[in-house]
Amino acid sequence: MVADLSQLVKAYDVRGVVPDQWDEPLSELFGAAFVQVTDADAIVIGHDMRPSSPGLAAAFARGAAARGADVTLIGLCSTDQLYYASGALDLPGAMFTASHNPAQYNGIKMCRAGAAPVGQDTGLTEIRTLAEDWSTHGAPDQVPTTPGTITERDTLTDYAAHLLGLVDLSTIRPLKVVVDAGNGMGGHTVPTVFADLPVDLIPMYFELDGTFPNHEANPLDPKNIVDLQARVLAEGADLGLAFDGDADRCFVVDERGAGVTPSAITALVAARELARNGGKGTVIHNLITSWSVPEVIRENGGTPVRTRVGHSFIKAEMAEHGAIFGGEHSAHYYFRDFWNADTGMLAALHVLAALGGQETPLSELLAQYDRYAGSGEINSTVENQADRLTAIKTAYGNRDDITFDELDGLTATSKDWWFNVRASNTEPLLRLNVEARDEKTLTAVRDEVLTLIRA
């Protein structure tokens, strides 16, 4: 395996094609490097349903044990189940998954004890450097005289119990719920979490299959929730839920078959978590979430904190502010009572509790949290992103009614609309998000900015 891992080690995780970009021998080096960088004497490892995941996870475990760490293997799990194990066992952890990427991909999401993130600035760069060096020159000989042990443990039941202890579902009315697991890990976790709830569960694609025979396990792409939308309508269901491949993100479809924006879910859960904490607390949201989110947070007594896009930034702000909850436009939801980690399952339980606690349909319940017209994220291939960002700022710079900030890309804000343009970290793309007070204004602003981006 080549020594240059720059295309494999990303900002927050390891991710690439197997075996072209990485394989089991390299995974073993990653395991050894992870133990050395974290100075761990014990770790926990889980994996998803991809064909390459068990072998990669076992290799990582061998590398970690060779460095003296005791390894607990929890086997098949969702990413948030791995975070649960890291938090409950107070151990650093590694999750083998490529989330929603196609079948030939795999990756590693790593964390320190208590599910604290490992990213470029928190250990991942050092892990990459060691793995690169060892792949070229061989790992050093100085290893413990006694290698660590490797044992197995099932955490699924405890994971479910922990989540159910954070949301009161004891008095909800019966609900008919369609769940599309996309052949991903939701098919593993949902039956256990939902087992004792008053829910008529209608499963879709619960068979664990890392080749994704039905559709990509990426509900952020509208084409991948078409089956769920149709099934919700056909069954007369109260709502639909769609999980991504590693089941750490959850998307919601209302009783009309309409997709619900993650911003509306963020606002709903924020209101519930604030109520649960006596109407006080800080809630984190990234700068792409709707105006509705900080409005609802303030209306419910909370303090909103706006941050950059990306889980490492959200988790850092969660820790710094002692925040009770955080949400992103990409349907990542973070909870203080889940070690500041993200869990789509807990957000889904909040939606069930809110809907089941009253009689109106989900579309009416969520109307109060979905107040503006939004474009969603629009990607454009642009070779020189910096030039286009400069052109956009120049085009709007002479207007007194517009303010700019560059917290993450370029955000322009008027009294009736805002837009954000960000460059991708990994591809020649500019990402545009627009929100306005009405559809007509949204369309006008969106088209104007896209013209500048694609000039």
XYZ file of C-alpha atoms in Angstrom, residues 11-446:
436
model
C -10.691 16.194 7.769
C -12.773 14.051 10.140
C -12.183 10.422 9.200
C -10.498 7.857 6.996
C -12.412 7.070 3.814
C -11.524 5.466 0.483
C -11.970 2.605 -1.958
C -11.120 -0.944 -0.817
C -8.722 -2.469 -1.812
C -7.462 0.203 -4.249
C -6.737 2.876 -1.636
C -6.515 0.825 1.531
C -6.695 -2.737 2.788
C -6.381 -4.895 5.904
C -2.590 -4.514 6.358
C -2.989 -0.730 6.298
C -5.943 -0.964 8.694
C -3.678 -2.878 11.081
C -1.202 0.028 10.959
C -4.043 2.464 11.634
C -4.963 0.425 14.724
C -1.422 0.549 16.051
C -1.108 4.272 15.309
C -4.478 5.000 16.953
C -3.306 3.384 20.198
C 0.019 5.202 20.110
C -1.525 8.637 19.477
C -4.360 8.263 22.008
C -2.125 6.449 24.537
C -5.036 4.070 25.090
C -4.741 0.923 27.164
C -8.174 -0.241 25.950
C -10.414 0.588 22.972
C -13.791 -0.386 21.492
C -14.405 -1.223 17.809
C -17.600 -1.569 15.787
C -18.436 -1.980 12.104
C -21.259 -1.663 9.595
C -22.632 -4.190 7.092
C -20.234 -3.542 4.193
C -18.530 -6.712 2.915
C -15.071 -5.346 3.752
C -15.956 -4.078 7.241
C -15.432 -7.221 9.386
C -11.966 -7.865 7.959
C -10.842 -4.246 8.270
C -12.146 -4.035 11.847
C -10.380 -7.281 12.807
C -7.120 -6.016 11.317
C -7.390 -2.728 13.231
C -7.993 -4.766 16.390
C -4.846 -6.808 15.778
C -2.786 -3.659 15.338
C -4.204 -2.130 18.504
C -3.678 -5.290 20.548
C -0.097 -5.597 19.297
C 0.516 -2.193 20.888
C -0.783 -3.469 24.225
C -4.395 -2.239 24.119
C -7.250 -4.468 25.233
C -9.867 -4.458 22.470
C -13.624 -4.808 22.879
C -15.364 -5.765 19.642
C -19.065 -4.836 19.534
C -19.569 -6.176 16.014
C -22.364 -4.910 13.790
C -23.538 -1.501 14.968
C -24.593 1.970 13.909
C -22.112 4.798 14.310
C -24.103 6.272 17.183
C -24.095 2.832 18.840
C -20.293 2.969 18.700
C -20.430 6.444 20.255
C -22.681 5.019 22.970
C -20.120 2.287 23.692
C -17.279 4.833 23.774
C -19.236 6.962 26.217
C -20.665 4.240 28.439
C -17.402 2.273 28.620
C -15.262 5.454 28.691
C -13.002 4.089 25.950
C -11.578 5.455 22.711
C -13.395 3.946 19.754
C -13.224 3.183 16.048
C -16.197 2.678 13.752
C -15.701 1.029 10.364
C -18.116 2.592 7.881
C -18.228 4.789 4.798
C -21.663 6.083 5.785
C -23.644 6.761 2.586
C -20.788 6.226 0.124
C -21.071 3.464 -2.538
C -20.302 -0.162 -1.726
C -16.650 -0.150 -2.798
C -15.818 2.473 -0.154
C -15.041 1.992 3.505
C -13.650 4.161 6.260
C -12.935 4.697 9.948
C -14.556 7.210 12.260
C -12.404 7.499 15.379
C -13.049 9.050 18.773
C -11.382 9.389 22.135
C -12.962 8.191 25.373
C -16.410 9.648 25.922
C -16.982 9.914 22.151
C -14.730 13.000 21.903
C -13.897 13.583 18.231
C -10.630 12.694 16.520
C -10.109 14.997 13.539
C -7.254 16.701 11.735
C -6.497 18.968 14.689
C -7.196 16.387 17.399
C -4.996 13.431 16.487
C -5.909 12.322 12.975
C -2.940 14.075 11.374
C -0.562 12.284 13.763
C -2.251 8.941 13.069
C -1.856 9.509 9.322
C 1.826 10.440 9.707
C 2.589 7.269 11.674
C 0.669 5.038 9.267
C 2.460 6.595 6.286
C 5.865 6.126 7.892
C 5.183 2.573 9.005
C 3.759 1.577 5.618
C 7.096 2.587 4.071
C 9.640 1.597 6.695
C 7.755 -0.906 8.819
C 6.397 -0.404 12.315
C 9.032 -0.075 15.046
C 9.909 -3.155 17.046
C 9.355 -1.675 20.506
C 6.046 -3.338 21.344
C 4.772 -4.522 24.730
C 5.941 -7.922 25.881
C 2.292 -8.769 26.551
C -0.162 -7.888 23.769
C -3.660 -6.736 24.590
C -6.671 -9.017 24.674
C -9.492 -9.086 22.114
C -12.982 -9.814 23.449
C -16.544 -9.436 22.176
C -19.472 -7.591 23.754
C -23.057 -6.870 22.680
C -24.140 -3.274 23.363
C -27.340 -3.011 21.298
C -29.804 -3.524 24.159
C -27.973 -1.101 26.434
C -27.772 1.465 23.617
C -31.531 1.269 23.088
C -32.234 1.548 26.821
C -30.032 4.629 27.119
C -31.828 6.421 24.288
C -35.286 5.480 25.570
C -34.328 6.847 28.971
C -33.807 10.294 27.434
C -37.280 10.696 25.862
C -40.630 10.073 27.549
C -42.658 7.905 25.175
C -44.829 6.318 27.859
C -48.066 8.100 26.981
C -47.882 8.577 23.210
C -50.799 7.549 21.027
C -50.344 4.629 18.623
C -48.471 5.643 15.466
C -47.978 3.998 12.102
C -44.364 4.545 11.068
C -42.610 3.535 7.853
C -38.833 3.200 8.237
C -36.473 2.957 5.267
C -33.130 1.606 6.464
C -31.634 1.617 2.968
C -30.101 -1.838 3.671
C -27.938 -0.052 6.238
C -27.515 -0.274 9.984
C -30.971 1.106 10.767
C -32.158 -2.419 9.946
C -30.068 -3.578 12.896
C -30.928 -0.895 15.462
C -34.541 0.096 14.770
C -36.180 -3.269 15.681
C -34.575 -3.207 19.136
C -35.156 0.487 19.850
C -38.786 0.399 18.671
C -39.611 -3.044 20.123
C -41.764 -1.914 23.054
C -43.165 1.329 21.627
C -46.843 1.696 20.570
C -45.700 1.833 16.964
C -46.981 -0.087 13.954
C -43.580 -0.420 12.309
C -43.517 -0.904 8.538
C -39.933 -1.826 7.575
C -38.362 -1.080 4.219
C -34.998 -2.494 3.141
C -34.045 -3.754 6.624
C -31.881 -6.542 5.163
C -28.261 -5.688 5.921
C -26.550 -5.457 2.543
C -23.512 -3.271 1.998
C -23.960 -3.442 -1.783
C -27.123 -1.288 -1.415
C -29.319 -3.153 -3.922
C -32.352 -0.840 -3.615
C -30.954 2.685 -3.492
C -28.009 4.610 -2.080
C -28.222 4.918 1.696
C -28.083 8.705 1.436
C -31.463 10.268 2.289
C -30.036 13.766 1.755
C -30.458 13.108 -1.987
C -34.201 13.408 -2.774
C -34.155 10.476 -5.200
C -33.324 8.121 -2.324
C -36.493 8.854 -0.337
C -38.931 8.422 -3.238
C -39.748 4.833 -2.171
C -40.360 5.966 1.408
C -42.606 8.822 0.336
C -44.723 6.488 -1.793
C -44.992 3.902 0.984
C -46.066 6.494 3.579
C -48.935 7.512 1.305
C -49.848 3.931 0.384
C -49.976 2.847 4.026
C -51.692 5.997 5.329
C -48.819 6.260 7.801
C -48.321 9.028 10.330
C -44.741 9.589 9.190
C -41.710 8.036 7.558
C -38.108 7.837 8.743
C -35.056 7.276 6.543
C -31.614 6.418 7.926
C -28.308 6.668 6.112
C -25.894 3.759 5.772
C -24.374 3.904 9.251
C -27.676 5.129 10.756
C -26.269 8.170 12.509
C -28.484 10.501 10.453
C -32.274 10.382 10.259
C -34.553 12.140 7.756
C -38.289 12.602 8.230
C -41.225 12.425 5.806
C -44.618 13.741 6.950
C -48.039 12.119 6.472
C -48.427 13.804 3.063
C -45.214 12.210 1.813
C -43.399 15.535 1.942
C -39.794 15.665 3.128
C -39.245 17.618 6.339
C -36.238 19.941 6.464
C -33.579 19.053 9.046
C -33.854 22.673 10.231
C -37.479 22.068 11.252
C -36.419 18.941 13.154
C -33.573 20.900 14.784
C -36.040 23.576 15.935
C -38.533 20.984 17.245
C -35.905 19.044 19.183
C -34.344 22.272 20.478
C -37.700 23.351 21.911
C -38.179 19.946 23.549
C -34.662 19.809 24.999
C -35.024 23.356 26.352
C -38.336 22.395 27.995
C -36.648 19.325 29.447
C -33.981 21.613 30.940
C -36.302 24.155 32.498
C -36.351 26.542 29.551
C -32.656 27.325 29.814
C -29.590 26.282 27.900
C -27.399 26.862 24.878
C -28.197 25.265 21.527
C -25.633 25.068 18.707
C -26.610 25.386 15.046
C -24.486 25.735 11.934
C -24.762 28.720 9.648
C -26.713 26.812 6.978
C -29.708 26.109 9.217
C -32.862 28.144 8.788
C -33.589 31.473 10.460
C -36.330 29.468 12.195
C -33.781 27.666 14.363
C -32.349 30.596 16.382
C -35.827 32.153 16.510
C -37.344 29.043 18.106
C -34.391 28.696 20.482
C -34.861 32.259 21.757
C -38.655 31.887 21.951
C -38.166 28.877 24.230
C -35.715 30.619 26.564
C -32.483 29.302 25.070
C -29.327 30.883 23.730
C -28.426 30.072 20.098
C -24.772 29.807 19.065
C -23.959 29.843 15.337
C -20.958 27.884 14.088
C -19.258 26.498 11.008
C -20.452 23.423 9.147
C -18.932 20.143 10.319
C -19.249 17.832 13.283
C -15.865 18.701 14.790
C -16.891 22.370 15.023
C -20.305 21.521 16.469
C -18.813 19.168 19.053
C -16.181 21.743 20.040
C -18.854 24.404 20.553
C -21.040 21.921 22.443
C -18.187 21.288 24.873
C -17.144 24.947 25.189
C -20.658 26.215 25.917
C -21.994 23.219 27.817
C -24.749 23.149 25.193
C -27.725 20.860 25.632
C -28.272 20.221 21.910
C -26.901 20.972 18.461
C -28.243 20.528 14.940
C -27.001 20.738 11.363
C -28.725 21.165 7.991
C -27.389 17.711 7.042
C -29.529 15.960 9.691
C -26.782 15.445 12.235
C -28.202 15.990 15.733
C -25.970 16.267 18.813
C -27.017 15.817 22.448
C -25.280 16.720 25.683
C -26.775 13.612 27.273
C -25.222 11.509 24.499
C -21.654 12.667 25.191
C -22.119 15.614 22.780
C -22.162 13.064 19.958
C -24.641 12.845 17.102
C -27.499 10.375 17.021
C -30.281 10.426 14.465
C -32.136 7.775 16.445
C -32.583 10.059 19.450
C -33.865 12.839 17.184
C -36.335 10.346 15.681
C -37.591 9.419 19.150
C -38.176 13.111 19.886
C -40.289 13.367 16.730
C -42.324 10.317 17.770
C -42.824 11.760 21.262
C -43.905 15.159 19.935
C -46.277 13.702 17.357
C -47.651 11.021 19.660
C -48.284 13.533 22.440
C -50.981 15.396 20.487
C -53.587 14.707 17.813
C -52.649 16.908 14.856
C -50.742 15.440 11.901
C -47.015 15.943 11.595
C -47.294 18.572 8.850
C -49.381 20.808 11.122
C -47.167 20.179 14.143
C -44.052 21.186 12.220
C -45.525 24.255 10.492
C -44.521 26.403 13.483
C -40.896 25.342 12.994
C -40.708 25.717 9.194
C -41.255 29.416 8.537
C -39.250 30.307 5.435
C -38.547 29.179 1.876
C -35.245 27.358 1.423
C -33.275 26.202 -1.607
C -31.479 23.291 -0.062
C -27.829 22.830 -1.008
C -27.016 23.419 -4.684
C -23.594 22.262 -5.888
C -21.781 23.756 -8.885
C -18.481 22.571 -10.380
C -16.114 25.548 -10.280
C -12.383 25.321 -10.914
C -11.441 28.621 -9.252
C -13.648 28.935 -6.199
C -11.795 31.957 -4.769
C -12.400 34.029 -7.930
C -16.110 33.279 -7.904
C -16.432 34.150 -4.200
C -14.685 37.462 -4.872
C -17.025 38.157 -7.793
C -20.070 37.478 -5.648
C -18.865 39.752 -2.866
C -18.115 42.504 -5.413
C -21.548 42.184 -6.996
C -23.346 42.639 -3.666
C -20.760 44.801 -1.916
C -22.182 48.199 -2.829
C -25.616 47.568 -1.318
C -26.242 49.179 2.059
C -28.963 46.668 2.986
C -26.596 43.675 2.899
C -24.137 42.483 5.531
C -21.393 39.915 4.993
C -19.567 37.443 7.172
C -16.930 34.850 6.345
C -17.280 32.436 9.252
C -17.548 29.605 6.709
C -17.369 30.646 3.074
C -19.306 33.833 2.298
C -22.665 34.646 3.872
C -24.687 37.636 2.647
C -27.721 38.688 4.666
C -30.575 41.084 3.833
C -33.781 41.712 5.792
C -35.702 39.360 3.476
C -33.116 36.720 2.566
C -29.667 35.268 3.121
C -27.335 33.089 1.134
C -24.132 31.218 1.882
C -21.540 30.034 -0.639
C -18.872 27.593 0.580
C -16.089 25.763 -1.209
C -15.894 21.997 -0.843
C -12.836 20.720 1.029
C -12.414 17.726 -1.263
C -13.909 18.571 -4.686
C -13.899 21.544 -7.129
C -17.366 22.575 -5.990
C -19.107 25.632 -4.632
C -22.086 24.898 -2.402
C -24.956 27.412 -2.368
C -27.711 27.656 0.246
C -30.403 30.341 0.047
C -33.314 31.194 2.325
C -35.968 33.881 1.904
C -39.267 35.005 3.381
C -41.197 33.793 0.316
C -40.718 31.574 -2.730
C -40.633 34.440 -5.248
C -37.746 36.144 -3.440
C -35.968 32.818 -2.984
C -36.107 32.075 -6.708
C -34.819 35.519 -7.665
C -31.865 35.442 -5.242
C -30.979 31.816 -6.020
